[in-house]
């Protein structure tokens, strides 16, 4: 059984975290999630217990209890869902370039890089400002 634990003290070490759950049965793994850049705890973690009954007993016993100065939130972990590309930067979501849906075809789609000039935008709408009579 995979267990999600939140509100873990930033000072908690994986050894004491593992020992807390080992009181209720065999712990396959216990991980406190850390920030990639700083290595500091993010305040939550996961415990994998070999037996579902022991895992449920640990959840029932530890949810809402204080551990190293913080009240733990302990529950069954949800299955990890596939995350969509959240974009960011000047990539596919683009700043001003990706307006195709509501403003006609302005070109772009890759941030600021593929924007066309003023006359090119007008020509994509079916007229050119230089041909007006």
mmCIF file of N, CA and C in Angstrom:
data_model
loop_
_atom_site.group_PDB
_atom_site.id
_atom_site.type_symbol
_atom_site.label_atom_id
_atom_site.label_comp_id
_atom_site.label_asym_id
_atom_site.label_seq_id
_atom_site.Cartn_x
_atom_site.Cartn_y
_atom_site.Cartn_z
ATOM 1 N N UNK A 1 0.853 -1.184 0.000
ATOM 2 C CA UNK A 1 0.000 0.000 0.000
ATOM 3 C C UNK A 1 0.890 1.235 0.000
ATOM 4 N N UNK A 2 0.562 2.195 -0.864
ATOM 5 C CA UNK A 2 1.312 3.440 -0.928
ATOM 6 C C UNK A 2 0.574 4.498 -0.108
ATOM 7 N N UNK A 3 1.289 5.136 0.800
ATOM 8 C CA UNK A 3 0.695 6.093 1.745
ATOM 9 C C UNK A 3 1.300 7.473 1.510
ATOM 10 N N UNK A 4 0.446 8.481 1.479
ATOM 11 C CA UNK A 4 0.869 9.875 1.335
ATOM 12 C C UNK A 4 0.854 10.528 2.709
ATOM 13 N N UNK A 5 1.934 11.226 3.048
ATOM 14 C CA UNK A 5 2.043 11.893 4.345
ATOM 15 C C UNK A 5 2.413 13.350 4.095
ATOM 16 N N UNK A 6 1.593 14.270 4.620
ATOM 17 C CA UNK A 6 1.900 15.695 4.472
ATOM 18 C C UNK A 6 2.044 16.343 5.842
ATOM 19 N N UNK A 7 2.525 17.581 5.818
ATOM 20 C CA UNK A 7 2.780 18.370 7.026
ATOM 21 C C UNK A 7 3.902 17.757 7.864
ATOM 22 N N UNK A 8 4.911 17.224 7.172
ATOM 23 C CA UNK A 8 6.082 16.668 7.844
ATOM 24 C C UNK A 8 7.011 17.826 8.211
ATOM 25 N N UNK A 9 7.589 17.774 9.397
ATOM 26 C CA UNK A 9 8.553 18.787 9.812
ATOM 27 C C UNK A 9 9.713 18.817 8.823
ATOM 28 N N UNK A 10 10.206 20.018 8.522
ATOM 29 C CA UNK A 10 11.336 20.158 7.606
ATOM 30 C C UNK A 10 12.606 19.543 8.180
ATOM 31 N N UNK A 11 12.636 19.312 9.485
ATOM 32 C CA UNK A 11 13.808 18.729 10.135
ATOM 33 C C UNK A 11 13.763 17.210 10.222
ATOM 34 N N UNK A 12 12.637 16.588 9.862
ATOM 35 C CA UNK A 12 12.495 15.138 9.965
ATOM 36 C C UNK A 12 13.442 14.434 8.997
ATOM 37 N N UNK A 13 14.119 13.412 9.493
ATOM 38 C CA UNK A 13 15.011 12.591 8.678
ATOM 39 C C UNK A 13 14.278 11.319 8.245
ATOM 40 N N UNK A 14 14.684 10.755 7.106
ATOM 41 C CA UNK A 14 14.007 9.562 6.586
ATOM 42 C C UNK A 14 14.086 8.380 7.551
ATOM 43 N N UNK A 15 15.158 8.283 8.334
ATOM 44 C CA UNK A 15 15.304 7.160 9.271
ATOM 45 C C UNK A 15 14.196 7.191 10.325
ATOM 46 N N UNK A 16 13.929 8.368 10.916
ATOM 47 C CA UNK A 16 12.880 8.462 11.935
ATOM 48 C C UNK A 16 11.502 8.343 11.301
ATOM 49 N N UNK A 17 11.354 8.832 10.077
ATOM 50 C CA UNK A 17 10.101 8.715 9.331
ATOM 51 C C UNK A 17 9.786 7.240 9.081
ATOM 52 N N UNK A 18 10.789 6.488 8.653
ATOM 53 C CA UNK A 18 10.644 5.050 8.425
ATOM 54 C C UNK A 18 10.294 4.334 9.723
ATOM 55 N N UNK A 19 10.992 4.663 10.798
ATOM 56 C CA UNK A 19 10.762 4.007 12.093
ATOM 57 C C UNK A 19 9.347 4.252 12.613
ATOM 58 N N UNK A 20 8.800 5.434 12.346
ATOM 59 C CA UNK A 20 7.437 5.742 12.770
ATOM 60 C C UNK A 20 6.443 4.753 12.169
ATOM 61 N N UNK A 21 6.579 4.465 10.881
ATOM 62 C CA UNK A 21 5.652 3.555 10.206
ATOM 63 C C UNK A 21 5.988 2.091 10.468
ATOM 64 N N UNK A 22 7.235 1.787 10.754
ATOM 65 C CA UNK A 22 7.646 0.407 11.012
ATOM 66 C C UNK A 22 6.973 -0.162 12.263
ATOM 67 N N UNK A 23 6.467 0.702 13.136
ATOM 68 C CA UNK A 23 5.738 0.239 14.314
ATOM 69 C C UNK A 23 4.468 -0.529 13.929
ATOM 70 N N UNK A 24 3.989 -0.308 12.707
ATOM 71 C CA UNK A 24 2.710 -0.891 12.283
ATOM 72 C C UNK A 24 2.877 -2.011 11.268
ATOM 73 N N UNK A 25 4.101 -2.292 10.846
ATOM 74 C CA UNK A 25 4.329 -3.379 9.906
ATOM 75 C C UNK A 25 5.568 -3.146 9.064
ATOM 76 N N UNK A 26 5.748 -3.998 8.067
ATOM 77 C CA UNK A 26 6.930 -3.946 7.209
ATOM 78 C C UNK A 26 6.859 -2.762 6.249
ATOM 79 N N UNK A 27 7.877 -1.916 6.305
ATOM 80 C CA UNK A 27 7.967 -0.754 5.415
ATOM 81 C C UNK A 27 8.888 -1.113 4.254
ATOM 82 N N UNK A 28 8.345 -1.086 3.042
ATOM 83 C CA UNK A 28 9.163 -1.355 1.858
ATOM 84 C C UNK A 28 10.050 -0.168 1.530
ATOM 85 N N UNK A 29 9.495 1.038 1.647
ATOM 86 C CA UNK A 29 10.282 2.251 1.417
ATOM 87 C C UNK A 29 9.604 3.432 2.104
ATOM 88 N N UNK A 30 10.409 4.408 2.472
ATOM 89 C CA UNK A 30 9.895 5.645 3.060
ATOM 90 C C UNK A 30 10.740 6.781 2.495
ATOM 91 N N UNK A 31 10.086 7.722 1.818
ATOM 92 C CA UNK A 31 10.810 8.829 1.182
ATOM 93 C C UNK A 31 10.190 10.158 1.564
ATOM 94 N N UNK A 32 11.034 11.087 1.950
ATOM 95 C CA UNK A 32 10.609 12.465 2.149
ATOM 96 C C UNK A 32 11.027 13.213 0.886
ATOM 97 N N UNK A 33 10.109 13.886 0.260
ATOM 98 C CA UNK A 33 10.377 14.576 -1.000
ATOM 99 C C UNK A 33 11.141 15.870 -0.718
ATOM 100 N N UNK A 34 12.203 16.083 -1.492
ATOM 101 C CA UNK A 34 13.046 17.263 -1.302
ATOM 102 C C UNK A 34 13.051 18.130 -2.561
ATOM 103 N N UNK A 35 13.359 19.393 -2.363
ATOM 104 C CA UNK A 35 13.480 20.338 -3.461
ATOM 105 C C UNK A 35 14.704 19.980 -4.294
ATOM 106 N N UNK A 36 14.567 19.963 -5.615
ATOM 107 C CA UNK A 36 15.679 19.582 -6.490
ATOM 108 C C UNK A 36 16.875 20.513 -6.365
ATOM 109 N N UNK A 37 16.607 21.800 -6.244
ATOM 110 C CA UNK A 37 17.698 22.765 -6.242
ATOM 111 C C UNK A 37 18.368 22.921 -4.881
ATOM 112 N N UNK A 38 17.576 22.952 -3.816
ATOM 113 C CA UNK A 38 18.144 23.224 -2.488
ATOM 114 C C UNK A 38 18.394 21.968 -1.670
ATOM 115 N N UNK A 39 17.706 20.871 -1.994
ATOM 116 C CA UNK A 39 17.823 19.648 -1.217
ATOM 117 C C UNK A 39 17.016 19.681 0.073
ATOM 118 N N UNK A 40 16.308 20.773 0.316
ATOM 119 C CA UNK A 40 15.511 20.932 1.536
ATOM 120 C C UNK A 40 14.193 20.166 1.411
ATOM 121 N N UNK A 41 13.717 19.630 2.527
ATOM 122 C CA UNK A 41 12.445 18.914 2.552
ATOM 123 C C UNK A 41 11.317 19.807 2.059
ATOM 124 N N UNK A 42 10.372 19.220 1.316
ATOM 125 C CA UNK A 42 9.197 19.962 0.863
ATOM 126 C C UNK A 42 8.019 19.756 1.805
ATOM 127 N N UNK A 43 8.207 18.970 2.867
ATOM 128 C CA UNK A 43 7.181 18.825 3.886
ATOM 129 C C UNK A 43 6.177 17.720 3.626
ATOM 130 N N UNK A 44 6.456 16.857 2.643
ATOM 131 C CA UNK A 44 5.579 15.707 2.425
ATOM 132 C C UNK A 44 6.409 14.523 1.955
ATOM 133 N N UNK A 45 5.794 13.342 2.023
ATOM 134 C CA UNK A 45 6.518 12.148 1.619
ATOM 135 C C UNK A 45 5.586 10.981 1.359
ATOM 136 N N UNK A 46 6.191 9.846 1.026
ATOM 137 C CA UNK A 46 5.446 8.636 0.713
ATOM 138 C C UNK A 46 6.055 7.460 1.444
ATOM 139 N N UNK A 47 5.180 6.573 1.896
ATOM 140 C CA UNK A 47 5.610 5.343 2.556
ATOM 141 C C UNK A 47 4.950 4.196 1.817
ATOM 142 N N UNK A 48 5.744 3.208 1.450
ATOM 143 C CA UNK A 48 5.219 2.002 0.808
ATOM 144 C C UNK A 48 5.279 0.893 1.839
ATOM 145 N N UNK A 49 4.097 0.343 2.149
ATOM 146 C CA UNK A 49 4.043 -0.762 3.108
ATOM 147 C C UNK A 49 3.670 -2.040 2.370
ATOM 148 N N UNK A 50 4.293 -3.146 2.775
ATOM 149 C CA UNK A 50 4.147 -4.418 2.084
ATOM 150 C C UNK A 50 2.734 -4.988 2.186
ATOM 151 N N UNK A 51 2.043 -4.702 3.286
ATOM 152 C CA UNK A 51 0.746 -5.307 3.555
ATOM 153 C C UNK A 51 -0.321 -4.206 3.664
ATOM 154 N N UNK A 52 -1.434 -4.382 2.948
ATOM 155 C CA UNK A 52 -2.493 -3.362 2.952
ATOM 156 C C UNK A 52 -3.132 -3.181 4.325
ATOM 157 N N UNK A 53 -3.323 -4.274 5.080
ATOM 158 C CA UNK A 53 -3.927 -4.163 6.405
ATOM 159 C C UNK A 53 -3.027 -3.373 7.357
ATOM 160 N N UNK A 54 -1.721 -3.650 7.293
ATOM 161 C CA UNK A 54 -0.777 -2.906 8.134
ATOM 162 C C UNK A 54 -0.718 -1.438 7.715
ATOM 163 N N UNK A 55 -0.787 -1.193 6.416
ATOM 164 C CA UNK A 55 -0.802 0.172 5.913
ATOM 165 C C UNK A 55 -2.017 0.944 6.397
ATOM 166 N N UNK A 56 -3.178 0.292 6.358
ATOM 167 C CA UNK A 56 -4.403 0.948 6.827
ATOM 168 C C UNK A 56 -4.341 1.192 8.334
ATOM 169 N N UNK A 57 -3.748 0.263 9.065
ATOM 170 C CA UNK A 57 -3.591 0.449 10.512
ATOM 171 C C UNK A 57 -2.689 1.646 10.794
ATOM 172 N N UNK A 58 -1.634 1.813 10.017
ATOM 173 C CA UNK A 58 -0.740 2.960 10.190
ATOM 174 C C UNK A 58 -1.467 4.269 9.877
ATOM 175 N N UNK A 59 -2.264 4.281 8.818
ATOM 176 C CA UNK A 59 -3.033 5.480 8.457
ATOM 177 C C UNK A 59 -3.986 5.841 9.595
ATOM 178 N N UNK A 60 -4.737 4.849 10.064
ATOM 179 C CA UNK A 60 -5.719 5.096 11.130
ATOM 180 C C UNK A 60 -5.045 5.601 12.405
ATOM 181 N N UNK A 61 -3.891 5.038 12.731
ATOM 182 C CA UNK A 61 -3.223 5.400 13.977
ATOM 183 C C UNK A 61 -2.483 6.743 13.895
ATOM 184 N N UNK A 62 -1.913 7.058 12.731
ATOM 185 C CA UNK A 62 -1.021 8.219 12.650
ATOM 186 C C UNK A 62 -1.667 9.489 12.106
ATOM 187 N N UNK A 63 -2.772 9.369 11.396
ATOM 188 C CA UNK A 63 -3.412 10.569 10.851
ATOM 189 C C UNK A 63 -3.856 11.488 11.987
ATOM 190 N N UNK A 64 -3.381 12.718 11.961
ATOM 191 C CA UNK A 64 -3.747 13.695 12.989
ATOM 192 C C UNK A 64 -2.865 13.677 14.221
ATOM 193 N N UNK A 65 -1.880 12.779 14.269
ATOM 194 C CA UNK A 65 -0.997 12.738 15.439
ATOM 195 C C UNK A 65 0.201 13.667 15.241
ATOM 196 N N UNK A 66 0.790 14.084 16.340
ATOM 197 C CA UNK A 66 1.951 14.957 16.280
ATOM 198 C C UNK A 66 3.216 14.120 16.149
ATOM 199 N N UNK A 67 4.087 14.546 15.241
ATOM 200 C CA UNK A 67 5.376 13.881 15.050
ATOM 201 C C UNK A 67 6.425 14.953 14.810
ATOM 202 N N UNK A 68 7.396 15.024 15.695
ATOM 203 C CA UNK A 68 8.483 15.997 15.632
ATOM 204 C C UNK A 68 7.955 17.428 15.478
ATOM 205 N N UNK A 69 6.913 17.728 16.255
ATOM 206 C CA UNK A 69 6.404 19.090 16.339
ATOM 207 C C UNK A 69 5.335 19.478 15.329
ATOM 208 N N UNK A 70 4.926 18.563 14.453
ATOM 209 C CA UNK A 70 3.907 18.884 13.443
ATOM 210 C C UNK A 70 2.822 17.813 13.453
ATOM 211 N N UNK A 71 1.580 18.228 13.190
ATOM 212 C CA UNK A 71 0.465 17.287 13.118
ATOM 213 C C UNK A 71 0.399 16.701 11.715
ATOM 214 N N UNK A 72 0.631 15.387 11.621
ATOM 215 C CA UNK A 72 0.695 14.722 10.322
ATOM 216 C C UNK A 72 -0.683 14.523 9.700
ATOM 217 N N UNK A 73 -0.726 14.621 8.380
ATOM 218 C CA UNK A 73 -1.898 14.227 7.587
ATOM 219 C C UNK A 73 -1.489 12.978 6.830
ATOM 220 N N UNK A 74 -2.157 11.862 7.104
ATOM 221 C CA UNK A 74 -1.771 10.578 6.532
ATOM 222 C C UNK A 74 -2.975 9.990 5.808
ATOM 223 N N UNK A 75 -2.790 9.599 4.541
ATOM 224 C CA UNK A 75 -3.885 9.025 3.751
ATOM 225 C C UNK A 75 -3.326 8.094 2.683
ATOM 226 N N UNK A 76 -4.219 7.335 2.075
ATOM 227 C CA UNK A 76 -3.822 6.473 0.963
ATOM 228 C C UNK A 76 -3.415 7.380 -0.193
ATOM 229 N N UNK A 77 -2.268 7.092 -0.795
ATOM 230 C CA UNK A 77 -1.788 7.900 -1.921
ATOM 231 C C UNK A 77 -2.632 7.616 -3.152
ATOM 232 N N UNK A 78 -2.949 8.678 -3.885
ATOM 233 C CA UNK A 78 -3.660 8.510 -5.159
ATOM 234 C C UNK A 78 -2.668 8.065 -6.221
ATOM 235 N N UNK A 79 -3.170 7.386 -7.241
ATOM 236 C CA UNK A 79 -2.322 7.004 -8.360
ATOM 237 C C UNK A 79 -1.817 8.264 -9.046
ATOM 238 N N UNK A 80 -0.599 8.212 -9.494
ATOM 239 C CA UNK A 80 -0.024 9.365 -10.175
ATOM 240 C C UNK A 80 -0.686 9.519 -11.534
ATOM 241 N N UNK A 81 -1.185 10.718 -11.819
ATOM 242 C CA UNK A 81 -1.817 10.970 -13.111
ATOM 243 C C UNK A 81 -0.796 11.539 -14.073
ATOM 244 N N UNK A 82 -1.026 11.307 -15.346
ATOM 245 C CA UNK A 82 -0.138 11.835 -16.373
ATOM 246 C C UNK A 82 -0.279 13.345 -16.426
ATOM 247 N N UNK A 83 0.833 14.044 -16.268
ATOM 248 C CA UNK A 83 0.791 15.509 -16.283
ATOM 249 C C UNK A 83 0.960 16.001 -17.702
ATOM 250 N N UNK A 84 0.156 16.996 -18.058
ATOM 251 C CA UNK A 84 0.310 17.603 -19.368
ATOM 252 C C UNK A 84 1.448 18.604 -19.319
ATOM 253 N N UNK A 85 1.970 18.939 -20.479
ATOM 254 C CA UNK A 85 3.029 19.930 -20.552
ATOM 255 C C UNK A 85 2.466 21.276 -20.140
ATOM 256 N N UNK A 86 2.987 21.810 -19.046
ATOM 257 C CA UNK A 86 2.480 23.075 -18.547
ATOM 258 C C UNK A 86 3.159 24.261 -19.210
ATOM 259 N N UNK A 87 4.006 24.018 -20.183
ATOM 260 C CA UNK A 87 4.634 25.102 -20.931
ATOM 261 C C UNK A 87 5.547 25.932 -20.082
ATOM 262 N N UNK A 88 5.426 27.226 -20.232
ATOM 263 C CA UNK A 88 6.289 28.132 -19.507
ATOM 264 C C UNK A 88 7.292 28.754 -20.446
ATOM 265 N N UNK A 89 7.863 29.827 -20.040
ATOM 266 C CA UNK A 89 8.858 30.495 -20.869
ATOM 267 C C UNK A 89 8.237 31.010 -22.144
ATOM 268 N N UNK A 90 8.975 30.907 -23.240
ATOM 269 C CA UNK A 90 8.497 31.405 -24.523
ATOM 270 C C UNK A 90 8.244 30.258 -25.475
ATOM 271 N N UNK A 91 7.884 29.107 -24.947
ATOM 272 C CA UNK A 91 7.700 27.903 -25.752
ATOM 273 C C UNK A 91 6.353 27.850 -26.429
ATOM 274 N N UNK A 92 5.763 26.696 -26.454
ATOM 275 C CA UNK A 92 4.584 26.447 -27.259
ATOM 276 C C UNK A 92 3.367 27.265 -26.846
ATOM 277 N N UNK A 93 3.281 27.675 -25.580
ATOM 278 C CA UNK A 93 2.132 28.479 -25.173
ATOM 279 C C UNK A 93 2.274 29.903 -25.662
ATOM 280 N N UNK A 94 3.491 30.357 -25.788
ATOM 281 C CA UNK A 94 3.793 31.615 -26.439
ATOM 282 C C UNK A 94 3.209 32.851 -25.802
ATOM 283 N N UNK A 95 3.921 33.945 -25.905
ATOM 284 C CA UNK A 95 3.450 35.223 -25.401
ATOM 285 C C UNK A 95 2.370 35.792 -26.288
ATOM 286 N N UNK A 96 2.745 36.621 -27.254
ATOM 287 C CA UNK A 96 1.767 37.279 -28.105
ATOM 288 C C UNK A 96 1.564 36.553 -29.414
ATOM 289 N N UNK A 97 2.339 35.551 -29.717
ATOM 290 C CA UNK A 97 2.311 34.950 -31.044
ATOM 291 C C UNK A 97 1.190 33.981 -31.287
ATOM 292 N N UNK A 98 0.629 33.349 -30.276
ATOM 293 C CA UNK A 98 -0.327 32.281 -30.509
ATOM 294 C C UNK A 98 -1.751 32.782 -30.323
ATOM 295 N N UNK A 99 -2.228 33.549 -31.277
ATOM 296 C CA UNK A 99 -3.581 34.099 -31.197
ATOM 297 C C UNK A 99 -4.488 33.525 -32.272
ATOM 298 N N UNK A 100 -4.144 32.406 -32.816
ATOM 299 C CA UNK A 100 -4.884 31.866 -33.950
ATOM 300 C C UNK A 100 -6.356 31.648 -33.658
ATOM 301 N N UNK A 101 -6.704 31.289 -32.447
ATOM 302 C CA UNK A 101 -8.067 30.879 -32.172
ATOM 303 C C UNK A 101 -9.082 32.009 -32.273
ATOM 304 N N UNK A 102 -8.786 33.220 -31.804
ATOM 305 C CA UNK A 102 -9.826 34.241 -31.776
ATOM 306 C C UNK A 102 -9.511 35.471 -32.611
ATOM 307 N N UNK A 103 -8.302 35.583 -33.130
ATOM 308 C CA UNK A 103 -7.960 36.796 -33.869
ATOM 309 C C UNK A 103 -7.547 36.519 -35.302
ATOM 310 N N UNK A 104 -7.847 35.358 -35.830
ATOM 311 C CA UNK A 104 -7.393 35.058 -37.179
ATOM 312 C C UNK A 104 -5.960 34.561 -37.137
ATOM 313 N N UNK A 105 -5.399 34.307 -38.294
ATOM 314 C CA UNK A 105 -4.051 33.753 -38.363
ATOM 315 C C UNK A 105 -3.028 34.873 -38.362
ATOM 316 N N UNK A 106 -2.396 35.093 -37.226
ATOM 317 C CA UNK A 106 -1.368 36.115 -37.104
ATOM 318 C C UNK A 106 0.018 35.520 -37.251
ATOM 319 N N UNK A 107 0.098 34.235 -37.436
ATOM 320 C CA UNK A 107 1.415 33.608 -37.436
ATOM 321 C C UNK A 107 1.848 33.386 -36.003
ATOM 322 N N UNK A 108 3.013 32.906 -35.838
ATOM 323 C CA UNK A 108 3.529 32.741 -34.487
ATOM 324 C C UNK A 108 3.137 31.415 -33.894
ATOM 325 N N UNK A 109 2.960 31.404 -32.600
ATOM 326 C CA UNK A 109 2.707 30.173 -31.885
ATOM 327 C C UNK A 109 3.909 29.789 -31.048
ATOM 328 N N UNK A 110 5.021 30.440 -31.297
ATOM 329 C CA UNK A 110 6.228 30.176 -30.520
ATOM 330 C C UNK A 110 6.706 31.449 -29.837
ATOM 331 N N UNK A 111 5.873 32.017 -29.025
ATOM 332 C CA UNK A 111 6.268 33.201 -28.283
ATOM 333 C C UNK A 111 6.402 34.405 -29.191
ATOM 334 N N UNK A 112 7.440 35.161 -28.970
ATOM 335 C CA UNK A 112 7.640 36.391 -29.729
ATOM 336 C C UNK A 112 8.365 36.132 -31.041
ATOM 337 N N UNK A 113 8.965 34.960 -31.182
ATOM 338 C CA UNK A 113 9.890 34.723 -32.275
ATOM 339 C C UNK A 113 9.299 34.674 -33.660
ATOM 340 N N UNK A 114 8.084 34.176 -33.837
ATOM 341 C CA UNK A 114 7.558 33.983 -35.176
ATOM 342 C C UNK A 114 6.487 34.983 -35.554
ATOM 343 N N UNK A 115 6.482 36.131 -34.954
ATOM 344 C CA UNK A 115 5.488 37.142 -35.319
ATOM 345 C C UNK A 115 5.865 37.755 -36.641
ATOM 346 N N UNK A 116 4.851 37.979 -37.455
ATOM 347 C CA UNK A 116 5.106 38.619 -38.742
ATOM 348 C C UNK A 116 4.813 40.103 -38.636
ATOM 349 N N UNK A 117 5.220 40.828 -39.618
ATOM 350 C CA UNK A 117 5.009 42.274 -39.620
ATOM 351 C C UNK A 117 3.555 42.645 -39.806
ATOM 352 N N UNK A 118 3.266 43.943 -39.711
ATOM 353 C CA UNK A 118 1.894 44.443 -39.790
ATOM 354 C C UNK A 118 1.253 44.102 -41.122
ATOM 355 N N UNK A 119 1.933 44.331 -42.216
ATOM 356 C CA UNK A 119 1.314 44.083 -43.516
ATOM 357 C C UNK A 119 1.103 42.596 -43.746
ATOM 358 N N UNK A 120 1.973 41.756 -43.224
ATOM 359 C CA UNK A 120 1.782 40.312 -43.368
ATOM 360 C C UNK A 120 0.536 39.855 -42.631
ATOM 361 N N UNK A 121 0.279 40.428 -41.470
ATOM 362 C CA UNK A 121 -0.910 40.042 -40.716
ATOM 363 C C UNK A 121 -2.164 40.431 -41.473
ATOM 364 N N UNK A 122 -2.189 41.617 -42.051
ATOM 365 C CA UNK A 122 -3.373 42.045 -42.795
ATOM 366 C C UNK A 122 -3.593 41.191 -44.027
ATOM 367 N N UNK A 123 -2.507 40.791 -44.683
ATOM 368 C CA UNK A 123 -2.675 40.002 -45.899
ATOM 369 C C UNK A 123 -3.262 38.634 -45.579
ATOM 370 N N UNK A 124 -3.049 38.115 -44.392
ATOM 371 C CA UNK A 124 -3.615 36.815 -44.054
ATOM 372 C C UNK A 124 -5.117 36.912 -43.835
ATOM 373 N N UNK A 125 -5.622 38.113 -43.668
ATOM 374 C CA UNK A 125 -7.070 38.299 -43.518
ATOM 375 C C UNK A 125 -7.746 38.494 -44.866
ATOM 376 N N UNK A 126 -6.994 38.496 -45.929
ATOM 377 C CA UNK A 126 -7.606 38.584 -47.244
ATOM 378 C C UNK A 126 -7.462 39.962 -47.886
ATOM 379 N N UNK A 127 -6.796 40.901 -47.249
ATOM 380 C CA UNK A 127 -6.551 42.189 -47.878
ATOM 381 C C UNK A 127 -5.180 42.686 -47.500
ATOM 382 N N UNK A 128 -4.662 43.596 -48.286
ATOM 383 C CA UNK A 128 -3.348 44.149 -48.043
ATOM 384 C C UNK A 128 -3.475 45.660 -47.979
ATOM 385 N N UNK A 129 -2.900 46.264 -46.975
ATOM 386 C CA UNK A 129 -3.053 47.699 -46.769
ATOM 387 C C UNK A 129 -2.510 48.516 -47.930
ATOM 388 N N UNK A 130 -1.584 47.943 -48.723
ATOM 389 C CA UNK A 130 -1.018 48.676 -49.854
ATOM 390 C C UNK A 130 -1.929 48.643 -51.076
ATOM 391 N N UNK A 131 -2.901 47.742 -51.114
ATOM 392 C CA UNK A 131 -3.778 47.622 -52.284
ATOM 393 C C UNK A 131 -5.071 48.394 -52.132
ATOM 394 N N UNK A 132 -5.224 49.122 -51.048
ATOM 395 C CA UNK A 132 -6.466 49.850 -50.849
ATOM 396 C C UNK A 132 -6.591 50.977 -51.828
ATOM 397 N N UNK A 133 -7.825 51.207 -52.378
ATOM 398 C CA UNK A 133 -8.035 52.255 -53.361
ATOM 399 C C UNK A 133 -8.978 53.291 -52.854
#
